[in-house]
């Protein structure tokens, strides 16, 4: 029997400060308290995230947010078993805030640290909490034989990944983007269409009023025969179309904006879904997972629902509240990492802005 574990988890890889306290009792994980402080309004002014600005904001909100979450959880530092933290990938100055904060906490409370890769957090947000409304207070850990191998599509502002998960913490990246991440493409096209930051959700809203068949944009690498992605060509195709419209007359672009958004969105979604369908045939997963910021996209959710039900594989989509960055997902992954012995100490932990492979723990 697994003893009760109480874990504090911290996420500061980009522009949200996430803090959570989770408790595992046997096969059950409970969120005792959690909070996310978003910096979206601050980054609107610059139309994107300036890493040093993000880092300063993490520093400002960290202590009050930690006090709030710990007090809501009814947990004192000394009650914790371990502290999990996102060590990468992400913006180096932002990651460093979280890592330095947990260094101090681990030293003061004499607790082990659990390094978590941001993307495995996204994987666990769907694996454990998939298809729940909102953040579930309690989740049951599924039987391994019901979920592995799992196939995950992680789509965010920084990443586009197809991942095979053979067992807890055992990941194999099957495909990734050669250039822009899909969320980045949404954000860049949104900016071309004059939409405010963060562009993805704005573009998606505008697309609802447009005809997705009006423009035929490329489905990059859809026929490449592998599971790799590329989105910069699609973004450039939209750019050239916008330039042509601007040359016509000043009103042409205004009239076409919603159609451009809808046509771009369809091309991006069809590319993701085409590769996902090929990956299902290759992996033959017990369950499919969709997570990351772009998993909030309605058209993508619907299209993946369709393709997985055609192939008779269940699909778990991260709840909307856990699609964006948060510390609940870092806590979920952290509990498995802790149980597998992935711990380190305050002098040894380090933030890694880039690393390509998810950590693999031999147990
Ligand atoms: O996971 P996330 O919060 O941060 C990263 O780790 O990158 O993802 C943010 C990304 C942004 O690019 C944002 O525009 C995109 O997710 N996004 C969306 C939607 N909601 C958020 N993209 C398309 N449609 C949406 N509804
Ligand atoms: Zn993320």
PDB file of C-alpha atoms and ligand atoms in Angstrom, residues 13 118 122 156 292-293 323-325 329, ligand 2:
ATOM      1  CA  UNK A  13       7.777  28.350 -17.113  1.00  0.00           C
ATOM      2  CA  UNK A 118       6.493  21.028 -18.296  1.00  0.00           C
ATOM      3  CA  UNK A 122       0.356  18.617 -19.859  1.00  0.00           C
ATOM      4  CA  UNK A 156       0.652  24.867 -26.972  1.00  0.00           C
ATOM      5  CA  UNK A 292      -1.975  22.140 -23.876  1.00  0.00           C
ATOM      6  CA  UNK A 293      -3.266  25.651 -24.522  1.00  0.00           C
ATOM      7  CA  UNK A 323      -5.383  23.405 -20.781  1.00  0.00           C
ATOM      8  CA  UNK A 324      -3.368  26.529 -20.032  1.00  0.00           C
ATOM      9  CA  UNK A 325      -0.358  26.359 -17.752  1.00  0.00           C
ATOM     10  CA  UNK A 329      -0.720  19.155 -13.778  1.00  0.00           C
TER      11      UNK A 329
HETATM   12 ZN1  LIG B   2       2.202  24.798 -21.415  1.00  0.00          ZN
END
